[in-house]
Amino acid sequence: MTGIKRWLAGFFIVVGYNSLTLFGATLVTFAAGAIVLLLILGAVGVAKSAYLGILTFLVFPVVFVAGLLIIPLGVLWQRSHGGLSIKDGLAGPYPVLDFNKRHVRSVVEAIAVLTFVNILIISVVAYEGVHYTESVPFCGQVCHEVMEPEFAAYSDSPHSRVACVKCHIGPGASWFVKSKLSGVRQVFAVLFDTYARPIDTPVKNLRPSTDTCEQCHQPDKFTGDRLRVIPKYMEDDENTKVFNLLLMHIGGGHGEGKGIHSWHIAPGRKTEYLATDEDRQVIPYVRVTEADGRVLSFVSQDSELTEDEIANAELRQMDCIDCHNRPTHIYEMPGPAIDKRMDQGLIDPSLPGIKMAGREALERAGAEDGDIGMIAEIIRAHFKEDFPEILEKRAKDVDQAIATLEAIYRRNVFPDMKLTWGSYINNLGHEVFDGCFRCHDDGHATKSGEVIRQDCDLCHAMLAWEEEDPAVLADLGIE
Ligand code: HEC
Ligand code: HEC
Ligand code: HEC
Ligand code: HEC
Ligand code: HEC
């Protein structure tokens, strides 16, 4: 007999043992075939859906392993029922492996070859499976409804090509294990529908940013100033375009000179704070420890804390995420979102009153249970009432404005997750949320009277504030 034939015979000696072993072997064969097929389809790019990954790396592997476990169970069952009809060699309480007998050799060879194949399949599945559970489709799209808001905002952000795990897990084995354990908890939260809507923030146990953000951003490479040109449209009939021009004092992370990063992420300086609410918005106490050991304690004038409470408080050490808490899940507010689309030409600024009507439509549509249908209603009513000729002559522009407003809504409002305008706080800035002004309010003071300053030129120079034609822009040659 040729080798293959002998192995097959050996295989059937083992699996054809009884109906249980045969059942196990059928499961294994079926699952292995399905896994291999899906791996090939995935590799050539035919089947790319996030859900197929669940089949390839979760469902079929479970079937595969279950099958593998059932085979020896079948053998054991047979043994315990005494009736070992199989030819000599396997009949005693323990098998006598007499290699002089050909079928014994066949069985052992068959088991060796199949075990090798099984280990190969399991390794490939484990390797690819780990990659899969770290992929953006798995994190962002499998639990579609739950992660839809994060995925939508992420996809439209500067980090849309950075994998979720780079920020949420980072390198190293211990965080890998933590993430898989927390992943199992999350799967149960989804299965039993016990997750918070919207998902709670700040994210507890988020890994410190030194291990995540700083994989790519090297603080000592920050430097200088950055010009921010922020176009805005006023809420008048003409949608008058104005500019805010800010020169952001980014500063260098090496701590020299002045600036946001120079001060806040200077080497050796530690800034810690106490927040009395879940959202970390109310900050009665800030403590700075300088590299030379000098300590500055700032207490808010609104603080009702006793000396004892301050001394025993658990402080949070400030890192990138206390300012950049929305580096990628950046949700917009109606006003600035419309400004951006008008500037991009997606909403025609020559449509009278569209800025105000658009903002109102978005705000009202996003209230309570959310109703995207209100947007078209409100916009059409606005034109019908005040500018009826526009609806006739510029129907296409109106339609496009409505479609764009609806797209803004879909990117930022998720009624199923109870997420609407402003649900997630953004700490970078101070216009909509307190942000920097949680501390920089001129009201946090040390005993000797130093305060955390709010001077308008501390963080940025205001080159223009709601100016129609800022001279600076022309000087800089910016159109
Ligand atoms: C550039 C880094 C970065 C990337 C990439 C990233 N996140 Fe986040 N994510 C954060 C930070 C920082 C927070 C914490 C916000 C807080 O605690 O206030 C966060 C918060 C979250 C939250 C809590 C809810 C919320 O909106 O704050 C979820 C859920 C989440 N991320 C999922 C994802 C998914 C899914 C992906 C990939 C599609 C992803 N993240 C990619 C940095 C990132
Ligand atoms: C895998 C690399 C990577 C990681 C990790 C990463 N970033 Fe970034 N980040 C980038 C790149 C690349 C850009 C530039 C994107 C561009 O300009 O289009 C960027 C841009 C930024 C910007 C500027 C955005 C703007 O408006 O211009 C900020 C702020 C930022 N990252 C903060 C963070 C924070 C905070 C974290 C950690 C939570 C983080 N990044 C993690 C690669 C990364
Ligand atoms: C005290 C708050 C604060 C902290 C802490 C902070 N940043 Fe920033 N960062 C800012 C502000 C404010 C800007 C300017 C934003 C703007 O231009 O509107 C900025 C800008 C940036 C930019 C864009 C720089 C450029 O030149 O365009 C990057 C990248 C960045 N930060 C990354 C980080 C990283 C990484 C950390 C942690 C090591 C960090 N930041 C810590 C407040 C902070
Ligand atoms: C948890 C409290 C806290 C928060 C939040 C905070 N800061 Fe600060 N910041 C301080 C303290 C304390 C100082 C030192 C006192 C001072 O210089 O006013 C400081 C100093 C600064 C300085 C002074 C730099 C110099 O050269 O003197 C800048 C710039 C600055 N912060 C920018 C920011 C920006 C931008 C934000 C918001 C994105 C922010 N800070 C948020 C606590 C905070
Ligand atoms: C502690 C730092 C800090 C101080 C002090 C500060 N700002 Fe700001 N401001 C910021 C940051 C950071 C942003 C940009 C946020 C962003 O990236 O959109 C900003 C943005 C602005 C904007 C533009 C908002 C927009 O989106 O158009 C205006 C206007 C402004 N600040 C006015 C002021 C005025 C007036 C003062 C003095 C009372 C002041 N700021 C003090 C940090 C500061």
Coordinates of N, CA and C in Angstrom, one line a residue, residues 226-434:
R226 N 2.0 78.1 15.5 CA 1.2 77.5 14.4 C 0.0 78.5 14.1
L227 N -0.1 78.9 12.8 CA -1.1 79.8 12.5 C -2.4 79.1 12.2
R228 N -3.5 79.5 12.9 CA -4.8 78.9 12.7 C -5.7 79.9 12.0
V229 N -6.1 79.6 10.8 CA -7.1 80.5 10.1 C -8.4 79.9 10.2
I230 N -9.3 80.5 11.0 CA -10.6 79.9 11.2 C -11.7 80.8 10.6
P231 N -12.2 80.3 9.4 CA -13.3 81.1 8.7 C -14.6 80.8 9.4
K232 N -15.4 81.9 9.5 CA -16.7 81.7 10.2 C -17.7 82.5 9.3
Y233 N -19.0 82.1 9.4 CA -20.0 82.8 8.7 C -21.0 83.3 9.7
M234 N -21.3 84.6 9.6 CA -22.2 85.2 10.6 C -23.7 84.8 10.3
E235 N -24.5 85.0 11.3 CA -25.9 84.5 11.1 C -26.8 85.6 10.6
D236 N -26.4 86.3 9.5 CA -27.2 87.3 8.9 C -27.7 86.8 7.5
D237 N -28.5 87.6 6.8 CA -29.0 87.1 5.5 C -27.9 86.9 4.5
E238 N -26.8 87.7 4.7 CA -25.7 87.6 3.7 C -24.7 86.5 4.1
N239 N -24.9 85.9 5.2 CA -23.9 84.9 5.7 C -22.5 85.5 5.7
T240 N -22.3 86.7 6.2 CA -21.0 87.4 6.1 C -19.9 86.6 6.6
K241 N -18.8 86.5 5.7 CA -17.7 85.7 6.1 C -16.7 86.5 6.9
V242 N -16.3 86.0 8.0 CA -15.3 86.7 8.9 C -14.2 85.6 9.2
F243 N -13.1 86.2 9.8 CA -12.0 85.3 10.2 C -11.6 85.5 11.6
N244 N -11.3 84.3 12.3 CA -10.5 84.4 13.5 C -9.1 83.9 13.1
L245 N -8.2 84.7 13.5 CA -6.8 84.3 13.2 C -6.0 84.2 14.5
L246 N -5.5 83.0 14.7 CA -4.8 82.7 16.0 C -3.4 82.2 15.7
L247 N -2.5 82.8 16.4 CA -1.1 82.2 16.3 C -0.9 81.4 17.6
M248 N -1.1 80.1 17.4 CA -1.0 79.2 18.6 C 0.5 79.1 19.0
H249 N 0.7 79.3 20.3 CA 2.1 79.2 20.8 C 2.3 77.7 21.2
I250 N 2.5 76.9 20.2 CA 2.7 75.5 20.4 C 3.9 75.2 21.4
G251 N 5.0 75.8 21.1 CA 6.2 75.6 22.0 C 6.8 74.3 21.9
G252 N 8.0 74.2 22.4 CA 8.8 73.0 22.3 C 8.7 72.2 23.5
G253 N 8.6 70.8 23.3 CA 8.5 69.9 24.4 C 9.7 69.8 25.3
H254 N 10.8 70.4 24.8 CA 12.0 70.3 25.7 C 12.0 71.3 26.8
G255 N 11.0 72.1 26.8 CA 10.8 73.0 28.0 C 11.5 74.4 27.9
E256 N 12.1 74.6 26.8 CA 12.7 75.9 26.6 C 11.7 76.9 26.1
G257 N 11.9 78.2 26.4 CA 11.1 79.2 25.8 C 9.7 79.1 26.4
K258 N 8.8 79.8 25.7 CA 7.4 79.8 26.2 C 6.5 79.0 25.2
G259 N 5.4 78.7 25.8 CA 4.4 78.0 24.9 C 3.7 76.9 25.6
I260 N 2.7 76.4 24.9 CA 1.8 75.4 25.5 C 2.5 74.1 25.9
H261 N 3.2 73.5 24.9 CA 3.9 72.3 25.2 C 5.2 72.6 26.0
S262 N 5.8 73.7 25.7 CA 7.1 74.0 26.5 C 6.8 73.9 28.0
W263 N 5.7 74.5 28.4 CA 5.4 74.5 29.8 C 4.8 73.1 30.2
H264 N 3.8 72.7 29.5 CA 3.0 71.6 30.0 C 3.7 70.2 29.9
I265 N 4.5 70.0 28.9 CA 5.2 68.7 28.8 C 6.7 68.8 28.9
A266 N 7.1 69.9 29.6 CA 8.6 70.0 29.9 C 9.1 68.8 30.7
P267 N 10.3 68.3 30.3 CA 10.8 67.2 31.0 C 11.0 67.5 32.5
G268 N 10.6 66.6 33.4 CA 10.8 66.8 34.8 C 9.7 67.5 35.5
R269 N 8.8 68.3 34.8 CA 7.7 68.9 35.5 C 6.5 68.0 35.5
K270 N 5.9 68.0 36.7 CA 4.7 67.1 36.9 C 3.5 68.0 37.3
T271 N 2.5 68.0 36.5 CA 1.3 68.7 36.9 C 0.2 67.7 37.2
E272 N -0.3 67.8 38.4 CA -1.4 66.9 38.9 C -2.6 67.7 39.3
Y273 N -3.8 67.1 39.2 CA -5.0 67.8 39.6 C -6.0 66.9 40.2
L274 N -6.9 67.5 40.9 CA -8.0 66.8 41.5 C -9.3 67.3 40.8
A275 N -10.1 66.3 40.3 CA -11.3 66.7 39.7 C -12.4 66.1 40.6
T276 N -13.5 66.9 40.8 CA -14.5 66.4 41.8 C -15.7 65.8 41.0
D277 N -15.7 65.8 39.7 CA -16.8 65.2 38.9 C -16.3 64.1 38.0
E278 N -17.2 63.3 37.5 CA -16.8 62.1 36.7 C -16.2 62.6 35.4
D279 N -16.6 63.7 34.8 CA -16.2 64.2 33.6 C -14.8 65.0 33.6
R280 N -14.3 65.1 34.8 CA -13.0 65.9 35.1 C -13.2 67.3 34.6
Q281 N -14.3 67.9 34.9 CA -14.6 69.3 34.5 C -14.4 70.3 35.6
V282 N -14.7 69.8 36.8 CA -14.5 70.7 38.0 C -13.2 70.4 38.7
I283 N -12.3 71.4 38.7 CA -11.0 71.1 39.2 C -10.6 72.1 40.3
P284 N -10.9 71.8 41.5 CA -10.6 72.7 42.6 C -9.1 72.8 43.0
Y285 N -8.3 71.8 42.6 CA -7.0 71.8 43.1 C -6.0 71.4 42.0
V286 N -4.9 72.1 41.9 CA -3.8 71.8 40.9 C -2.5 71.8 41.7
R287 N -1.6 70.8 41.4 CA -0.3 70.8 42.1 C 0.8 70.6 41.0
V288 N 1.7 71.5 41.0 CA 2.8 71.4 40.1 C 4.1 71.1 40.8
T289 N 4.8 70.1 40.4 CA 6.1 69.8 41.0 C 7.2 70.0 39.9
E290 N 8.1 71.0 40.2 CA 9.1 71.3 39.3 C 10.3 70.3 39.3
A291 N 11.1 70.3 38.3 CA 12.2 69.4 38.2 C 13.1 69.5 39.5
D292 N 13.2 70.7 40.0 CA 14.1 70.9 41.2 C 13.4 70.6 42.5
G293 N 12.2 70.1 42.4 CA 11.5 69.7 43.7 C 10.6 70.7 44.2
R294 N 10.6 71.9 43.7 CA 9.8 73.0 44.2 C 8.3 72.6 43.9
V295 N 7.4 72.8 44.9 CA 6.0 72.5 44.6 C 5.1 73.7 44.7
L296 N 4.2 73.8 43.7 CA 3.3 74.9 43.7 C 1.9 74.3 43.9
S297 N 1.1 74.8 44.9 CA -0.2 74.3 45.1 C -1.3 75.4 44.8
F298 N -2.0 75.1 43.7 CA -3.1 76.1 43.3 C -4.4 75.6 43.8
V299 N -5.1 76.5 44.6 CA -6.5 76.1 45.0 C -7.5 77.1 44.4
S300 N -8.6 76.5 43.9 CA -9.6 77.4 43.2 C -10.3 78.2 44.3
Q301 N -10.6 79.5 43.9 CA -11.4 80.3 44.8 C -12.8 79.7 45.1
D302 N -13.3 78.8 44.2 CA -14.6 78.2 44.5 C -14.5 76.9 45.3
S303 N -13.2 76.6 45.6 CA -13.1 75.3 46.3 C -13.7 75.2 47.7
E304 N -14.3 74.1 48.0 CA -14.9 73.9 49.3 C -14.1 72.8 50.1
L305 N -12.9 72.5 49.5 CA -12.2 71.4 50.1 C -11.4 71.8 51.3
T306 N -11.3 70.9 52.3 CA -10.5 71.2 53.5 C -9.1 70.8 53.2
E307 N -8.2 71.4 54.0 CA -6.7 71.0 53.9 C -6.5 69.5 53.9
D308 N -7.3 68.8 54.7 CA -7.2 67.4 54.9 C -7.6 66.7 53.6
E309 N -8.7 67.1 53.1 CA -9.2 66.5 51.8 C -8.2 66.6 50.7
I310 N -7.6 67.8 50.6 CA -6.6 68.1 49.6 C -5.4 67.2 49.8
A311 N -4.9 67.1 51.1 CA -3.7 66.3 51.4 C -3.9 64.8 51.0
N312 N -5.2 64.3 51.2 CA -5.4 62.9 51.0 C -6.0 62.6 49.6
A313 N -6.2 63.6 48.8 CA -6.9 63.4 47.5 C -6.0 62.5 46.6
E314 N -6.7 61.8 45.8 CA -6.0 61.0 44.7 C -5.9 61.9 43.5
L315 N -4.7 62.3 43.1 CA -4.6 63.2 42.0 C -4.3 62.5 40.7
R316 N -4.7 63.1 39.6 CA -4.5 62.6 38.3 C -3.3 63.4 37.7
Q317 N -2.3 62.6 37.2 CA -1.2 63.3 36.5 C -1.6 63.7 35.1
M318 N -1.4 65.0 34.8 CA -1.8 65.5 33.5 C -0.9 64.9 32.4
D319 N -1.5 64.4 31.3 CA -0.7 64.1 30.1 C -1.3 64.6 28.8
C320 N -0.9 64.1 27.7 CA -1.5 64.6 26.4 C -3.0 64.6 26.4
I321 N -3.6 63.6 27.0 CA -5.0 63.3 26.8 C -5.9 64.3 27.7
D322 N -5.3 64.9 28.7 CA -6.0 65.9 29.4 C -6.4 67.1 28.6
C323 N -5.6 67.4 27.5 CA -5.9 68.5 26.6 C -6.5 67.9 25.3
H324 N -5.7 66.9 24.8 CA -6.2 66.2 23.5 C -7.0 65.0 23.8
N325 N -8.2 65.3 24.5 CA -9.0 64.1 24.8 C -9.8 63.7 23.6
R326 N -9.8 64.5 22.5 CA -10.5 64.1 21.3 C -9.5 64.2 20.1
P327 N -8.4 63.4 20.2 CA -7.5 63.5 19.0 C -8.1 62.9 17.8
T328 N -9.0 62.0 17.9 CA -9.5 61.3 16.7 C -11.0 61.2 16.7
H329 N -11.6 61.0 17.9 CA -13.1 61.0 18.0 C -13.6 62.4 18.1
I330 N -13.4 63.2 17.1 CA -13.7 64.6 17.2 C -15.1 64.9 16.7
Y331 N -16.0 65.1 17.6 CA -17.4 65.4 17.2 C -17.5 66.9 17.0
E332 N -18.3 67.3 16.1 CA -18.5 68.7 15.7 C -19.7 69.3 16.4
M333 N -19.7 70.7 16.5 CA -20.9 71.4 17.0 C -21.5 72.0 15.7
P334 N -22.8 72.2 15.7 CA -23.5 72.6 14.5 C -22.8 73.8 13.8
G335 N -22.6 74.9 14.6 CA -22.1 76.1 14.0 C -20.8 75.9 13.2
P336 N -19.7 75.5 13.9 CA -18.4 75.3 13.2 C -18.5 74.2 12.1
A337 N -19.4 73.2 12.3 CA -19.5 72.2 11.3 C -20.0 72.8 10.0
I338 N -21.0 73.7 10.1 CA -21.5 74.4 8.9 C -20.5 75.3 8.3
D339 N -19.8 76.1 9.2 CA -18.7 77.0 8.7 C -17.8 76.2 7.8
K340 N -17.4 75.0 8.2 CA -16.4 74.3 7.5 C -16.9 73.9 6.1
R341 N -18.2 73.4 6.1 CA -18.8 72.9 4.8 C -19.0 74.1 3.9
M342 N -19.4 75.3 4.5 CA -19.6 76.5 3.6 C -18.3 76.9 3.0
D343 N -17.2 76.8 3.8 CA -15.9 77.2 3.3 C -15.4 76.2 2.2
Q344 N -15.8 75.0 2.3 CA -15.5 74.0 1.3 C -16.4 74.0 0.1
G345 N -17.4 74.9 0.1 CA -18.3 75.0 -1.0 C -19.4 74.0 -1.1
L346 N -19.5 73.2 0.0 CA -20.5 72.1 0.0 C -21.9 72.7 0.3
I347 N -21.9 73.9 1.0 CA -23.1 74.6 1.2 C -22.9 76.0 0.6
D348 N -23.7 76.4 -0.4 CA -23.4 77.6 -1.1 C -23.7 78.9 -0.2
P349 N -22.6 79.7 0.1 CA -22.8 80.8 1.1 C -23.7 81.9 0.5
S350 N -24.0 81.8 -0.8 CA -24.9 82.8 -1.4 C -26.4 82.5 -1.2
L351 N -26.7 81.4 -0.5 CA -28.1 81.1 -0.2 C -28.4 81.9 1.0
P352 N -29.4 82.9 0.9 CA -29.6 83.8 2.0 C -30.0 83.1 3.3
G353 N -29.3 83.5 4.4 CA -29.7 83.1 5.7 C -29.4 81.6 6.0
I354 N -28.6 81.0 5.1 CA -28.5 79.5 5.3 C -27.7 79.1 6.5
K355 N -26.7 80.0 7.0 CA -26.0 79.6 8.2 C -26.9 79.5 9.4
M356 N -27.8 80.5 9.6 CA -28.6 80.5 10.7 C -29.7 79.4 10.6
A357 N -30.3 79.3 9.5 CA -31.3 78.3 9.3 C -30.7 76.9 9.5
G358 N -29.5 76.7 8.9 CA -28.8 75.4 9.0 C -28.5 75.0 10.5
R359 N -28.0 76.0 11.2 CA -27.6 75.7 12.6 C -28.9 75.3 13.4
E360 N -30.0 76.1 13.1 CA -31.2 75.9 13.9 C -31.7 74.5 13.5
A361 N -31.7 74.1 12.2 CA -32.2 72.8 11.8 C -31.4 71.7 12.4
L362 N -30.1 71.8 12.4 CA -29.2 70.8 13.0 C -29.5 70.7 14.5
E363 N -29.6 71.8 15.2 CA -29.8 71.7 16.7 C -31.2 71.1 17.0
R364 N -32.2 71.5 16.2 CA -33.5 71.0 16.5 C -33.6 69.5 16.1
A365 N -33.0 69.1 15.0 CA -33.1 67.7 14.6 C -32.4 66.8 15.6
G366 N -31.3 67.4 16.2 CA -30.5 66.6 17.1 C -31.1 66.5 18.5
A367 N -32.1 67.3 18.8 CA -32.7 67.3 20.2 C -33.4 66.0 20.4
E368 N -33.5 65.7 21.7 CA -34.2 64.5 22.2 C -34.0 63.2 21.4
D369 N -35.0 62.7 20.7 CA -34.8 61.4 20.1 C -34.2 61.5 18.7
G370 N -33.9 62.7 18.2 CA -33.3 62.9 16.9 C -34.3 62.6 15.8
D371 N -34.3 63.5 14.8 CA -35.2 63.3 13.7 C -34.6 64.0 12.5
I372 N -33.9 63.2 11.7 CA -33.1 63.8 10.6 C -34.1 64.5 9.6
G373 N -35.3 64.0 9.5 CA -36.3 64.5 8.6 C -36.6 66.0 8.8
M374 N -36.4 66.5 10.1 CA -36.7 67.9 10.4 C -35.8 68.8 9.6
I375 N -34.6 68.4 9.2 CA -33.7 69.3 8.5 C -34.2 69.9 7.3
A376 N -34.7 69.0 6.4 CA -35.3 69.4 5.1 C -36.5 70.3 5.4
E377 N -37.3 69.9 6.3 CA -38.5 70.7 6.7 C -38.1 72.1 7.0
I378 N -37.2 72.2 8.0 CA -36.9 73.5 8.5 C -36.2 74.4 7.4
I379 N -35.3 73.8 6.6 CA -34.7 74.6 5.6 C -35.7 75.1 4.5
R380 N -36.6 74.2 4.1 CA -37.5 74.6 3.1 C -38.5 75.6 3.7
A381 N -38.9 75.5 4.9 CA -39.8 76.4 5.5 C -39.1 77.8 5.6
H382 N -37.8 77.8 5.9 CA -37.0 79.1 6.0 C -37.1 79.8 4.7
F383 N -36.8 79.1 3.6 CA -36.9 79.8 2.3 C -38.3 80.1 1.9
K384 N -39.2 79.2 2.1 CA -40.6 79.5 1.7 C -41.1 80.8 2.3
E385 N -40.7 81.0 3.6 CA -41.2 82.1 4.3 C -40.6 83.4 3.9
D386 N -39.2 83.4 3.8 CA -38.5 84.6 3.6 C -38.0 84.8 2.2
F387 N -37.7 83.8 1.5 CA -37.1 83.9 0.1 C -37.7 82.9 -0.8
P388 N -39.0 83.0 -1.1 CA -39.7 82.0 -1.9 C -39.1 81.8 -3.3
E389 N -38.5 82.9 -3.8 CA -38.0 82.8 -5.2 C -36.8 81.8 -5.2
I390 N -36.1 81.7 -4.1 CA -34.9 80.8 -4.1 C -35.3 79.4 -4.3
L391 N -36.4 79.0 -3.7 CA -36.8 77.6 -3.8 C -37.1 77.2 -5.2
E392 N -37.6 78.2 -6.0 CA -37.8 77.9 -7.4 C -36.6 77.9 -8.3
K393 N -35.8 79.1 -8.1 CA -34.7 79.3 -9.0 C -33.5 78.5 -8.7
R394 N -33.3 78.2 -7.4 CA -32.1 77.5 -7.0 C -32.3 76.2 -6.3
A395 N -33.3 75.5 -6.8 CA -33.7 74.2 -6.1 C -32.5 73.3 -5.9
K396 N -31.6 73.3 -6.9 CA -30.5 72.3 -6.8 C -29.6 72.7 -5.6
D397 N -29.3 74.0 -5.5 CA -28.4 74.5 -4.4 C -29.0 74.2 -3.0
V398 N -30.4 74.4 -3.0 CA -31.1 74.1 -1.7 C -31.0 72.6 -1.4
D399 N -31.2 71.8 -2.4 CA -31.1 70.3 -2.2 C -29.7 69.9 -1.7
Q400 N -28.7 70.5 -2.3 CA -27.4 70.1 -1.9 C -27.1 70.6 -0.5
A401 N -27.6 71.8 -0.1 CA -27.4 72.3 1.3 C -28.1 71.3 2.2
I402 N -29.3 70.9 1.9 CA -30.0 69.9 2.8 C -29.2 68.6 2.9
A403 N -28.7 68.1 1.7 CA -28.0 66.9 1.8 C -26.7 67.0 2.6
T404 N -26.1 68.1 2.5 CA -24.8 68.3 3.3 C -25.2 68.4 4.8
L405 N -26.2 69.1 5.1 CA -26.6 69.2 6.5 C -27.0 67.9 7.1
E406 N -27.6 67.1 6.3 CA -28.0 65.7 6.7 C -26.7 64.9 6.9
A407 N -25.7 65.1 6.1 CA -24.5 64.4 6.3 C -23.8 64.8 7.6
I408 N -23.8 66.1 7.9 CA -23.3 66.6 9.2 C -24.0 65.9 10.3
Y409 N -25.3 65.8 10.2 CA -26.1 65.2 11.3 C -25.7 63.7 11.4
R410 N -25.5 63.0 10.3 CA -25.2 61.6 10.4 C -23.8 61.3 11.0
R411 N -22.9 62.3 10.8 CA -21.6 62.1 11.3 C -21.5 62.4 12.8
N412 N -22.5 63.1 13.3 CA -22.3 63.6 14.7 C -23.5 63.2 15.7
V413 N -24.6 62.8 15.1 CA -25.7 62.5 16.0 C -26.1 61.0 15.8
F414 N -26.2 60.3 16.9 CA -26.5 58.9 16.8 C -27.5 58.5 17.9
P415 N -28.8 58.7 17.5 CA -29.9 58.6 18.5 C -29.8 57.2 19.2
D416 N -29.5 56.1 18.5 CA -29.5 54.8 19.1 C -28.5 54.8 20.2
M417 N -27.4 55.6 20.1 CA -26.4 55.6 21.2 C -26.6 56.8 22.1
K418 N -27.7 57.5 21.9 CA -28.1 58.7 22.7 C -27.0 59.7 22.7
L419 N -26.4 59.9 21.5 CA -25.3 60.8 21.3 C -25.8 62.0 20.4
T420 N -25.6 63.2 21.0 CA -26.0 64.3 20.2 C -25.0 65.5 20.4
W421 N -25.3 66.6 19.9 CA -24.4 67.8 19.9 C -23.8 67.9 21.4
G422 N -22.5 67.9 21.5 CA -22.0 68.3 22.8 C -22.0 67.1 23.8
S423 N -22.5 65.9 23.4 CA -22.5 64.8 24.4 C -21.1 64.5 24.9
Y424 N -20.1 64.6 24.0 CA -18.7 64.4 24.4 C -18.0 65.7 24.5
I425 N -17.4 65.9 25.7 CA -16.7 67.1 25.9 C -15.4 67.2 25.2
N426 N -15.0 68.3 24.7 CA -13.7 68.5 24.1 C -12.9 69.5 24.9
N427 N -11.7 69.1 25.4 CA -11.0 69.9 26.4 C -10.0 70.8 25.7
L428 N -9.9 70.7 24.4 CA -8.9 71.6 23.7 C -9.5 72.9 23.3
G429 N -9.2 73.9 24.1 CA -9.8 75.2 23.8 C -10.7 75.7 24.9
H430 N -11.6 76.6 24.7 CA -12.4 77.1 25.8 C -13.7 77.7 25.3
E431 N -14.0 77.6 24.0 CA -15.2 78.3 23.5 C -16.5 77.6 23.9
V432 N -16.6 76.3 23.6 CA -17.8 75.5 23.8 C -17.8 74.9 25.2
F433 N -16.7 74.3 25.5 CA -16.5 73.7 26.9 C -15.5 74.5 27.6
D434 N -15.3 74.2 28.9 CA -14.4 75.0 29.7 C -12.9 74.8 29.3

